[in-house]
């Protein structure tokens, strides 16, 4: 573990994003760092492609029906 110095402005944006995404400030920072690193290493991939790849690597079933507008969910 180490200490990373960032601007007050960036820290505030991370704080706001962490609240919206229900993550700790450290977890939000790590997420953005990881996604940024993967984006730099894979410049032809979109954000969606990177997320799909990471979910697949974690063996997450992405075929689950998550449509909130289905007839069953409208009850």
PDB file of N, CA, C and O in Angstrom:
ATOM      1  N   UNK A   1       0.842  -1.162   0.000  1.00  0.00           N
ATOM      2  CA  UNK A   1       0.000   0.000   0.000  1.00  0.00           C
ATOM      3  C   UNK A   1       0.889   1.227   0.000  1.00  0.00           C
ATOM      4  O   UNK A   1       1.937   1.246   0.607  1.00  0.00           O
ATOM      5  N   UNK A   2       0.417   2.254  -0.674  1.00  0.00           N
ATOM      6  CA  UNK A   2       1.187   3.477  -0.723  1.00  0.00           C
ATOM      7  C   UNK A   2       0.277   4.682  -0.668  1.00  0.00           C
ATOM      8  O   UNK A   2      -0.941   4.566  -0.666  1.00  0.00           O
ATOM      9  N   UNK A   3       0.878   5.824  -0.621  1.00  0.00           N
ATOM     10  CA  UNK A   3       0.134   7.074  -0.614  1.00  0.00           C
ATOM     11  C   UNK A   3       0.308   7.726  -1.976  1.00  0.00           C
ATOM     12  O   UNK A   3       1.423   7.851  -2.470  1.00  0.00           O
ATOM     13  N   UNK A   4      -0.811   8.125  -2.565  1.00  0.00           N
ATOM     14  CA  UNK A   4      -0.791   8.804  -3.851  1.00  0.00           C
ATOM     15  C   UNK A   4      -1.311  10.219  -3.638  1.00  0.00           C
ATOM     16  O   UNK A   4      -2.409  10.403  -3.110  1.00  0.00           O
ATOM     17  N   UNK A   5      -0.524  11.195  -4.025  1.00  0.00           N
ATOM     18  CA  UNK A   5      -0.958  12.579  -3.891  1.00  0.00           C
ATOM     19  C   UNK A   5      -1.751  12.974  -5.129  1.00  0.00           C
ATOM     20  O   UNK A   5      -1.306  12.774  -6.257  1.00  0.00           O
ATOM     21  N   UNK A   6      -2.950  13.486  -4.885  1.00  0.00           N
ATOM     22  CA  UNK A   6      -3.801  13.971  -5.971  1.00  0.00           C
ATOM     23  C   UNK A   6      -4.309  15.359  -5.600  1.00  0.00           C
ATOM     24  O   UNK A   6      -4.257  15.763  -4.430  1.00  0.00           O
ATOM     25  N   UNK A   7      -4.814  16.066  -6.577  1.00  0.00           N
ATOM     26  CA  UNK A   7      -5.320  17.410  -6.328  1.00  0.00           C
ATOM     27  C   UNK A   7      -6.591  17.353  -5.484  1.00  0.00           C
ATOM     28  O   UNK A   7      -7.309  16.343  -5.467  1.00  0.00           O
ATOM     29  N   UNK A   8      -6.864  18.446  -4.810  1.00  0.00           N
ATOM     30  CA  UNK A   8      -8.093  18.538  -4.028  1.00  0.00           C
ATOM     31  C   UNK A   8      -9.324  18.402  -4.923  1.00  0.00           C
ATOM     32  O   UNK A   8     -10.327  17.803  -4.524  1.00  0.00           O
ATOM     33  N   UNK A   9      -9.229  18.951  -6.125  1.00  0.00           N
ATOM     34  CA  UNK A   9     -10.356  18.891  -7.059  1.00  0.00           C
ATOM     35  C   UNK A   9     -10.651  17.452  -7.474  1.00  0.00           C
ATOM     36  O   UNK A   9     -11.810  17.033  -7.500  1.00  0.00           O
ATOM     37  N   UNK A  10      -9.620  16.692  -7.784  1.00  0.00           N
ATOM     38  CA  UNK A  10      -9.818  15.288  -8.165  1.00  0.00           C
ATOM     39  C   UNK A  10     -10.339  14.484  -6.982  1.00  0.00           C
ATOM     40  O   UNK A  10     -11.243  13.653  -7.134  1.00  0.00           O
ATOM     41  N   UNK A  11      -9.813  14.754  -5.799  1.00  0.00           N
ATOM     42  CA  UNK A  11     -10.298  14.049  -4.610  1.00  0.00           C
ATOM     43  C   UNK A  11     -11.793  14.303  -4.411  1.00  0.00           C
ATOM     44  O   UNK A  11     -12.546  13.379  -4.089  1.00  0.00           O
ATOM     45  N   UNK A  12     -12.232  15.517  -4.624  1.00  0.00           N
ATOM     46  CA  UNK A  12     -13.651  15.847  -4.471  1.00  0.00           C
ATOM     47  C   UNK A  12     -14.501  15.102  -5.501  1.00  0.00           C
ATOM     48  O   UNK A  12     -15.581  14.595  -5.181  1.00  0.00           O
ATOM     49  N   UNK A  13     -14.022  15.004  -6.736  1.00  0.00           N
ATOM     50  CA  UNK A  13     -14.763  14.262  -7.769  1.00  0.00           C
ATOM     51  C   UNK A  13     -14.824  12.774  -7.433  1.00  0.00           C
ATOM     52  O   UNK A  13     -15.850  12.129  -7.631  1.00  0.00           O
ATOM     53  N   UNK A  14     -13.733  12.240  -6.912  1.00  0.00           N
ATOM     54  CA  UNK A  14     -13.720  10.832  -6.493  1.00  0.00           C
ATOM     55  C   UNK A  14     -14.702  10.626  -5.337  1.00  0.00           C
ATOM     56  O   UNK A  14     -15.450   9.648  -5.321  1.00  0.00           O
ATOM     57  N   UNK A  15     -14.729  11.562  -4.399  1.00  0.00           N
ATOM     58  CA  UNK A  15     -15.650  11.457  -3.269  1.00  0.00           C
ATOM     59  C   UNK A  15     -17.096  11.433  -3.748  1.00  0.00           C
ATOM     60  O   UNK A  15     -17.895  10.590  -3.333  1.00  0.00           O
ATOM     61  N   UNK A  16     -17.440  12.339  -4.668  1.00  0.00           N
ATOM     62  CA  UNK A  16     -18.809  12.393  -5.184  1.00  0.00           C
ATOM     63  C   UNK A  16     -19.153  11.128  -5.962  1.00  0.00           C
ATOM     64  O   UNK A  16     -20.237  10.565  -5.800  1.00  0.00           O
ATOM     65  N   UNK A  17     -18.233  10.666  -6.800  1.00  0.00           N
ATOM     66  CA  UNK A  17     -18.465   9.452  -7.591  1.00  0.00           C
ATOM     67  C   UNK A  17     -18.584   8.238  -6.685  1.00  0.00           C
ATOM     68  O   UNK A  17     -19.427   7.363  -6.923  1.00  0.00           O
ATOM     69  N   UNK A  18     -17.783   8.190  -5.629  1.00  0.00           N
ATOM     70  CA  UNK A  18     -17.839   7.033  -4.735  1.00  0.00           C
ATOM     71  C   UNK A  18     -19.187   6.954  -4.034  1.00  0.00           C
ATOM     72  O   UNK A  18     -19.724   5.867  -3.821  1.00  0.00           O
ATOM     73  N   UNK A  19     -19.753   8.091  -3.717  1.00  0.00           N
ATOM     74  CA  UNK A  19     -21.076   8.111  -3.090  1.00  0.00           C
ATOM     75  C   UNK A  19     -22.139   7.618  -4.071  1.00  0.00           C
ATOM     76  O   UNK A  19     -22.977   6.788  -3.721  1.00  0.00           O
ATOM     77  N   UNK A  20     -22.077   8.096  -5.296  1.00  0.00           N
ATOM     78  CA  UNK A  20     -23.053   7.691  -6.307  1.00  0.00           C
ATOM     79  C   UNK A  20     -22.935   6.219  -6.665  1.00  0.00           C
ATOM     80  O   UNK A  20     -23.942   5.549  -6.929  1.00  0.00           O
ATOM     81  N   UNK A  21     -21.716   5.691  -6.657  1.00  0.00           N
ATOM     82  CA  UNK A  21     -21.478   4.303  -7.064  1.00  0.00           C
ATOM     83  C   UNK A  21     -21.442   3.342  -5.874  1.00  0.00           C
ATOM     84  O   UNK A  21     -21.169   2.159  -6.049  1.00  0.00           O
ATOM     85  N   UNK A  22     -21.710   3.847  -4.677  1.00  0.00           N
ATOM     86  CA  UNK A  22     -21.744   3.061  -3.446  1.00  0.00           C
ATOM     87  C   UNK A  22     -20.427   2.302  -3.253  1.00  0.00           C
ATOM     88  O   UNK A  22     -20.387   1.088  -3.087  1.00  0.00           O
ATOM     89  N   UNK A  23     -19.346   3.058  -3.360  1.00  0.00           N
ATOM     90  CA  UNK A  23     -18.005   2.526  -3.124  1.00  0.00           C
ATOM     91  C   UNK A  23     -17.309   3.446  -2.133  1.00  0.00           C
ATOM     92  O   UNK A  23     -17.655   4.612  -2.003  1.00  0.00           O
ATOM     93  N   UNK A  24     -16.289   2.923  -1.489  1.00  0.00           N
ATOM     94  CA  UNK A  24     -15.458   3.796  -0.666  1.00  0.00           C
ATOM     95  C   UNK A  24     -14.633   4.685  -1.599  1.00  0.00           C
ATOM     96  O   UNK A  24     -14.502   4.402  -2.796  1.00  0.00           O
ATOM     97  N   UNK A  25     -14.086   5.746  -1.058  1.00  0.00           N
ATOM     98  CA  UNK A  25     -13.244   6.630  -1.866  1.00  0.00           C
ATOM     99  C   UNK A  25     -12.054   5.851  -2.416  1.00  0.00           C
ATOM    100  O   UNK A  25     -11.701   5.981  -3.591  1.00  0.00           O
ATOM    101  N   UNK A  26     -11.442   5.004  -1.590  1.00  0.00           N
ATOM    102  CA  UNK A  26     -10.311   4.197  -2.061  1.00  0.00           C
ATOM    103  C   UNK A  26     -10.733   3.236  -3.157  1.00  0.00           C
ATOM    104  O   UNK A  26     -10.020   3.069  -4.154  1.00  0.00           O
ATOM    105  N   UNK A  27     -11.888   2.595  -2.993  1.00  0.00           N
ATOM    106  CA  UNK A  27     -12.364   1.649  -4.012  1.00  0.00           C
ATOM    107  C   UNK A  27     -12.665   2.360  -5.329  1.00  0.00           C
ATOM    108  O   UNK A  27     -12.373   1.842  -6.404  1.00  0.00           O
ATOM    109  N   UNK A  28     -13.255   3.552  -5.254  1.00  0.00           N
ATOM    110  CA  UNK A  28     -13.533   4.318  -6.473  1.00  0.00           C
ATOM    111  C   UNK A  28     -12.233   4.697  -7.163  1.00  0.00           C
ATOM    112  O   UNK A  28     -12.120   4.591  -8.381  1.00  0.00           O
ATOM    113  N   UNK A  29     -11.253   5.113  -6.373  1.00  0.00           N
ATOM    114  CA  UNK A  29      -9.946   5.470  -6.947  1.00  0.00           C
ATOM    115  C   UNK A  29      -9.319   4.261  -7.636  1.00  0.00           C
ATOM    116  O   UNK A  29      -8.829   4.364  -8.765  1.00  0.00           O
ATOM    117  N   UNK A  30      -9.335   3.113  -6.966  1.00  0.00           N
ATOM    118  CA  UNK A  30      -8.764   1.894  -7.537  1.00  0.00           C
ATOM    119  C   UNK A  30      -9.498   1.505  -8.828  1.00  0.00           C
ATOM    120  O   UNK A  30      -8.867   1.088  -9.801  1.00  0.00           O
ATOM    121  N   UNK A  31     -10.822   1.647  -8.827  1.00  0.00           N
ATOM    122  CA  UNK A  31     -11.614   1.310 -10.016  1.00  0.00           C
ATOM    123  C   UNK A  31     -11.193   2.194 -11.191  1.00  0.00           C
ATOM    124  O   UNK A  31     -10.913   1.696 -12.281  1.00  0.00           O
ATOM    125  N   UNK A  32     -11.142   3.498 -10.962  1.00  0.00           N
ATOM    126  CA  UNK A  32     -10.757   4.401 -12.043  1.00  0.00           C
ATOM    127  C   UNK A  32      -9.323   4.144 -12.505  1.00  0.00           C
ATOM    128  O   UNK A  32      -9.039   4.205 -13.704  1.00  0.00           O
ATOM    129  N   UNK A  33      -8.426   3.854 -11.592  1.00  0.00           N
ATOM    130  CA  UNK A  33      -7.043   3.553 -11.971  1.00  0.00           C
ATOM    131  C   UNK A  33      -6.991   2.281 -12.815  1.00  0.00           C
ATOM    132  O   UNK A  33      -6.325   2.238 -13.854  1.00  0.00           O
ATOM    133  N   UNK A  34      -7.706   1.237 -12.385  1.00  0.00           N
ATOM    134  CA  UNK A  34      -7.698  -0.028 -13.124  1.00  0.00           C
ATOM    135  C   UNK A  34      -8.283   0.153 -14.519  1.00  0.00           C
ATOM    136  O   UNK A  34      -7.702  -0.308 -15.509  1.00  0.00           O
ATOM    137  N   UNK A  35      -9.433   0.818 -14.623  1.00  0.00           N
ATOM    138  CA  UNK A  35     -10.066   1.017 -15.926  1.00  0.00           C
ATOM    139  C   UNK A  35      -9.170   1.870 -16.818  1.00  0.00           C
ATOM    140  O   UNK A  35      -9.006   1.587 -18.007  1.00  0.00           O
ATOM    141  N   UNK A  36      -8.568   2.893 -16.248  1.00  0.00           N
ATOM    142  CA  UNK A  36      -7.659   3.745 -17.029  1.00  0.00           C
ATOM    143  C   UNK A  36      -6.450   2.971 -17.533  1.00  0.00           C
ATOM    144  O   UNK A  36      -6.031   3.118 -18.681  1.00  0.00           O
ATOM    145  N   UNK A  37      -5.888   2.122 -16.673  1.00  0.00           N
ATOM    146  CA  UNK A  37      -4.738   1.310 -17.067  1.00  0.00           C
ATOM    147  C   UNK A  37      -5.128   0.344 -18.191  1.00  0.00           C
ATOM    148  O   UNK A  37      -4.419   0.209 -19.190  1.00  0.00           O
ATOM    149  N   UNK A  38      -6.288  -0.322 -18.022  1.00  0.00           N
ATOM    150  CA  UNK A  38      -6.748  -1.254 -19.058  1.00  0.00           C
ATOM    151  C   UNK A  38      -7.039  -0.527 -20.365  1.00  0.00           C
ATOM    152  O   UNK A  38      -6.767  -1.059 -21.452  1.00  0.00           O
ATOM    153  N   UNK A  39      -7.576   0.687 -20.276  1.00  0.00           N
ATOM    154  CA  UNK A  39      -7.851   1.475 -21.490  1.00  0.00           C
ATOM    155  C   UNK A  39      -6.555   1.846 -22.201  1.00  0.00           C
ATOM    156  O   UNK A  39      -6.478   1.782 -23.442  1.00  0.00           O
ATOM    157  N   UNK A  40      -5.535   2.206 -21.452  1.00  0.00           N
ATOM    158  CA  UNK A  40      -4.242   2.535 -22.069  1.00  0.00           C
ATOM    159  C   UNK A  40      -3.597   1.306 -22.701  1.00  0.00           C
ATOM    160  O   UNK A  40      -2.969   1.400 -23.759  1.00  0.00           O
ATOM    161  N   UNK A  41      -3.746   0.151 -22.061  1.00  0.00           N
ATOM    162  CA  UNK A  41      -3.158  -1.080 -22.591  1.00  0.00           C
ATOM    163  C   UNK A  41      -3.941  -1.652 -23.768  1.00  0.00           C
ATOM    164  O   UNK A  41      -3.415  -2.452 -24.528  1.00  0.00           O
ATOM    165  N   UNK A  42      -5.207  -1.253 -23.894  1.00  0.00           N
ATOM    166  CA  UNK A  42      -6.093  -1.766 -24.946  1.00  0.00           C
ATOM    167  C   UNK A  42      -6.813  -0.602 -25.625  1.00  0.00           C
ATOM    168  O   UNK A  42      -8.033  -0.443 -25.493  1.00  0.00           O
ATOM    169  N   UNK A  43      -6.078   0.235 -26.368  1.00  0.00           N
ATOM    170  CA  UNK A  43      -6.660   1.469 -26.907  1.00  0.00           C
ATOM    171  C   UNK A  43      -7.793   1.264 -27.912  1.00  0.00           C
ATOM    172  O   UNK A  43      -8.553   2.200 -28.164  1.00  0.00           O
ATOM    173  N   UNK A  44      -7.948   0.075 -28.449  1.00  0.00           N
ATOM    174  CA  UNK A  44      -9.035  -0.149 -29.411  1.00  0.00           C
ATOM    175  C   UNK A  44     -10.321  -0.612 -28.734  1.00  0.00           C
ATOM    176  O   UNK A  44     -11.363  -0.695 -29.389  1.00  0.00           O
ATOM    177  N   UNK A  45     -10.253  -0.900 -27.447  1.00  0.00           N
ATOM    178  CA  UNK A  45     -11.441  -1.368 -26.730  1.00  0.00           C
ATOM    179  C   UNK A  45     -12.241  -0.194 -26.177  1.00  0.00           C
ATOM    180  O   UNK A  45     -11.667   0.787 -25.710  1.00  0.00           O
ATOM    181  N   UNK A  46     -13.570  -0.326 -26.231  1.00  0.00           N
ATOM    182  CA  UNK A  46     -14.431   0.676 -25.606  1.00  0.00           C
ATOM    183  C   UNK A  46     -14.538   0.371 -24.116  1.00  0.00           C
ATOM    184  O   UNK A  46     -14.156  -0.712 -23.658  1.00  0.00           O
ATOM    185  N   UNK A  47     -15.106   1.315 -23.385  1.00  0.00           N
ATOM    186  CA  UNK A  47     -15.346   1.096 -21.959  1.00  0.00           C
ATOM    187  C   UNK A  47     -16.210  -0.149 -21.770  1.00  0.00           C
ATOM    188  O   UNK A  47     -15.909  -0.992 -20.925  1.00  0.00           O
ATOM    189  N   UNK A  48     -17.263  -0.283 -22.566  1.00  0.00           N
ATOM    190  CA  UNK A  48     -18.147  -1.450 -22.464  1.00  0.00           C
ATOM    191  C   UNK A  48     -17.394  -2.747 -22.729  1.00  0.00           C
ATOM    192  O   UNK A  48     -17.633  -3.752 -22.049  1.00  0.00           O
ATOM    193  N   UNK A  49     -16.501  -2.727 -23.708  1.00  0.00           N
ATOM    194  CA  UNK A  49     -15.704  -3.919 -24.011  1.00  0.00           C
ATOM    195  C   UNK A  49     -14.817  -4.295 -22.816  1.00  0.00           C
ATOM    196  O   UNK A  49     -14.681  -5.475 -22.485  1.00  0.00           O
ATOM    197  N   UNK A  50     -14.220  -3.292 -22.195  1.00  0.00           N
ATOM    198  CA  UNK A  50     -13.347  -3.548 -21.043  1.00  0.00           C
ATOM    199  C   UNK A  50     -14.157  -4.153 -19.902  1.00  0.00           C
ATOM    200  O   UNK A  50     -13.732  -5.134 -19.288  1.00  0.00           O
ATOM    201  N   UNK A  51     -15.325  -3.596 -19.629  1.00  0.00           N
ATOM    202  CA  UNK A  51     -16.165  -4.116 -18.543  1.00  0.00           C
ATOM    203  C   UNK A  51     -16.596  -5.543 -18.850  1.00  0.00           C
ATOM    204  O   UNK A  51     -16.522  -6.430 -17.986  1.00  0.00           O
ATOM    205  N   UNK A  52     -17.031  -5.799 -20.082  1.00  0.00           N
ATOM    206  CA  UNK A  52     -17.431  -7.160 -20.467  1.00  0.00           C
ATOM    207  C   UNK A  52     -16.284  -8.138 -20.302  1.00  0.00           C
ATOM    208  O   UNK A  52     -16.463  -9.257 -19.813  1.00  0.00           O
ATOM    209  N   UNK A  53     -15.084  -7.732 -20.712  1.00  0.00           N
ATOM    210  CA  UNK A  53     -13.909  -8.586 -20.575  1.00  0.00           C
ATOM    211  C   UNK A  53     -13.624  -8.898 -19.109  1.00  0.00           C
ATOM    212  O   UNK A  53     -13.355 -10.044 -18.751  1.00  0.00           O
ATOM    213  N   UNK A  54     -13.693  -7.890 -18.262  1.00  0.00           N
ATOM    214  CA  UNK A  54     -13.409  -8.087 -16.847  1.00  0.00           C
ATOM    215  C   UNK A  54     -14.455  -8.985 -16.183  1.00  0.00           C
ATOM    216  O   UNK A  54     -14.125  -9.823 -15.344  1.00  0.00           O
ATOM    217  N   UNK A  55     -15.716  -8.815 -16.560  1.00  0.00           N
ATOM    218  CA  UNK A  55     -16.766  -9.683 -16.031  1.00  0.00           C
ATOM    219  C   UNK A  55     -16.554 -11.125 -16.473  1.00  0.00           C
ATOM    220  O   UNK A  55     -16.724 -12.057 -15.684  1.00  0.00           O
ATOM    221  N   UNK A  56     -16.163 -11.297 -17.737  1.00  0.00           N
ATOM    222  CA  UNK A  56     -15.904 -12.652 -18.241  1.00  0.00           C
ATOM    223  C   UNK A  56     -14.730 -13.286 -17.496  1.00  0.00           C
ATOM    224  O   UNK A  56     -14.788 -14.455 -17.105  1.00  0.00           O
ATOM    225  N   UNK A  57     -13.675 -12.513 -17.272  1.00  0.00           N
ATOM    226  CA  UNK A  57     -12.514 -13.029 -16.541  1.00  0.00           C
ATOM    227  C   UNK A  57     -12.875 -13.418 -15.105  1.00  0.00           C
ATOM    228  O   UNK A  57     -12.265 -14.323 -14.537  1.00  0.00           O
ATOM    229  N   UNK A  58     -13.885 -12.751 -14.536  1.00  0.00           N
ATOM    230  CA  UNK A  58     -14.330 -13.058 -13.178  1.00  0.00           C
ATOM    231  C   UNK A  58     -15.411 -14.131 -13.172  1.00  0.00           C
ATOM    232  O   UNK A  58     -15.961 -14.449 -12.125  1.00  0.00           O
ATOM    233  N   UNK A  59     -15.705 -14.685 -14.355  1.00  0.00           N
ATOM    234  CA  UNK A  59     -16.695 -15.752 -14.508  1.00  0.00           C
ATOM    235  C   UNK A  59     -18.100 -15.323 -14.070  1.00  0.00           C
ATOM    236  O   UNK A  59     -18.830 -16.076 -13.450  1.00  0.00           O
ATOM    237  N   UNK A  60     -18.446 -14.068 -14.396  1.00  0.00           N
ATOM    238  CA  UNK A  60     -19.776 -13.547 -14.096  1.00  0.00           C
ATOM    239  C   UNK A  60     -20.695 -13.867 -15.264  1.00  0.00           C
ATOM    240  O   UNK A  60     -20.347 -13.631 -16.423  1.00  0.00           O
ATOM    241  N   UNK A  61     -21.869 -14.424 -14.960  1.00  0.00           N
ATOM    242  CA  UNK A  61     -22.854 -14.748 -15.986  1.00  0.00           C
ATOM    243  C   UNK A  61     -23.517 -13.459 -16.447  1.00  0.00           C
ATOM    244  O   UNK A  61     -24.300 -12.852 -15.720  1.00  0.00           O
ATOM    245  N   UNK A  62     -23.213 -13.035 -17.662  1.00  0.00           N
ATOM    246  CA  UNK A  62     -23.772 -11.793 -18.193  1.00  0.00           C
ATOM    247  C   UNK A  62     -25.021 -12.037 -19.032  1.00  0.00           C
ATOM    248  O   UNK A  62     -25.557 -11.107 -19.609  1.00  0.00           O
ATOM    249  N   UNK A  63     -25.504 -13.278 -19.076  1.00  0.00           N
ATOM    250  CA  UNK A  63     -26.705 -13.596 -19.838  1.00  0.00           C
ATOM    251  C   UNK A  63     -27.972 -13.488 -19.000  1.00  0.00           C
ATOM    252  O   UNK A  63     -29.049 -13.833 -19.447  1.00  0.00           O
ATOM    253  N   UNK A  64     -27.859 -12.998 -17.777  1.00  0.00           N
ATOM    254  CA  UNK A  64     -29.000 -12.865 -16.886  1.00  0.00           C
ATOM    255  C   UNK A  64     -29.908 -11.762 -17.412  1.00  0.00           C
ATOM    256  O   UNK A  64     -29.445 -10.692 -17.800  1.00  0.00           O
ATOM    257  N   UNK A  65     -31.226 -12.019 -17.419  1.00  0.00           N
ATOM    258  CA  UNK A  65     -32.182 -11.018 -17.877  1.00  0.00           C
ATOM    259  C   UNK A  65     -32.303  -9.935 -16.820  1.00  0.00           C
ATOM    260  O   UNK A  65     -32.816 -10.172 -15.735  1.00  0.00           O
ATOM    261  N   UNK A  66     -31.856  -8.748 -17.155  1.00  0.00           N
ATOM    262  CA  UNK A  66     -31.916  -7.632 -16.209  1.00  0.00           C
ATOM    263  C   UNK A  66     -32.855  -6.544 -16.687  1.00  0.00           C
ATOM    264  O   UNK A  66     -32.801  -5.413 -16.218  1.00  0.00           O
ATOM    265  N   UNK A  67     -33.727  -6.861 -17.625  1.00  0.00           N
ATOM    266  CA  UNK A  67     -34.664  -5.869 -18.161  1.00  0.00           C
ATOM    267  C   UNK A  67     -35.698  -5.520 -17.088  1.00  0.00           C
ATOM    268  O   UNK A  67     -36.536  -6.314 -16.729  1.00  0.00           O
ATOM    269  N   UNK A  68     -35.643  -4.297 -16.586  1.00  0.00           N
ATOM    270  CA  UNK A  68     -36.548  -3.880 -15.529  1.00  0.00           C
ATOM    271  C   UNK A  68     -37.945  -3.568 -16.058  1.00  0.00           C
ATOM    272  O   UNK A  68     -38.856  -3.318 -15.293  1.00  0.00           O
ATOM    273  N   UNK A  69     -38.103  -3.581 -17.364  1.00  0.00           N
ATOM    274  CA  UNK A  69     -39.398  -3.297 -17.959  1.00  0.00           C
ATOM    275  C   UNK A  69     -40.163  -4.542 -18.376  1.00  0.00           C
ATOM    276  O   UNK A  69     -41.139  -4.443 -19.110  1.00  0.00           O
ATOM    277  N   UNK A  70     -39.732  -5.698 -17.945  1.00  0.00           N
ATOM    278  CA  UNK A  70     -40.440  -6.921 -18.320  1.00  0.00           C
ATOM    279  C   UNK A  70     -41.782  -6.981 -17.622  1.00  0.00           C
ATOM    280  O   UNK A  70     -42.016  -6.336 -16.594  1.00  0.00           O
ATOM    281  N   UNK A  71     -42.682  -7.757 -18.182  1.00  0.00           N
ATOM    282  CA  UNK A  71     -44.034  -7.884 -17.658  1.00  0.00           C
ATOM    283  C   UNK A  71     -44.021  -8.352 -16.203  1.00  0.00           C
ATOM    284  O   UNK A  71     -44.781  -7.856 -15.376  1.00  0.00           O
ATOM    285  N   UNK A  72     -43.119  -9.273 -15.868  1.00  0.00           N
ATOM    286  CA  UNK A  72     -43.043  -9.803 -14.513  1.00  0.00           C
ATOM    287  C   UNK A  72     -42.646  -8.733 -13.512  1.00  0.00           C
ATOM    288  O   UNK A  72     -43.050  -8.751 -12.365  1.00  0.00           O
ATOM    289  N   UNK A  73     -41.831  -7.774 -13.934  1.00  0.00           N
ATOM    290  CA  UNK A  73     -41.339  -6.749 -13.017  1.00  0.00           C
ATOM    291  C   UNK A  73     -42.301  -5.580 -12.858  1.00  0.00           C
ATOM    292  O   UNK A  73     -42.092  -4.722 -12.025  1.00  0.00           O
ATOM    293  N   UNK A  74     -43.338  -5.499 -13.689  1.00  0.00           N
ATOM    294  CA  UNK A  74     -44.258  -4.372 -13.620  1.00  0.00           C
ATOM    295  C   UNK A  74     -45.332  -4.559 -12.562  1.00  0.00           C
ATOM    296  O   UNK A  74     -46.076  -3.650 -12.284  1.00  0.00           O
ATOM    297  N   UNK A  75     -45.403  -5.735 -11.964  1.00  0.00           N
ATOM    298  CA  UNK A  75     -46.458  -6.005 -10.971  1.00  0.00           C
ATOM    299  C   UNK A  75     -46.285  -5.232  -9.705  1.00  0.00           C
ATOM    300  O   UNK A  75     -45.347  -4.694  -9.311  1.00  0.00           O
TER     301      UNK A  75
END
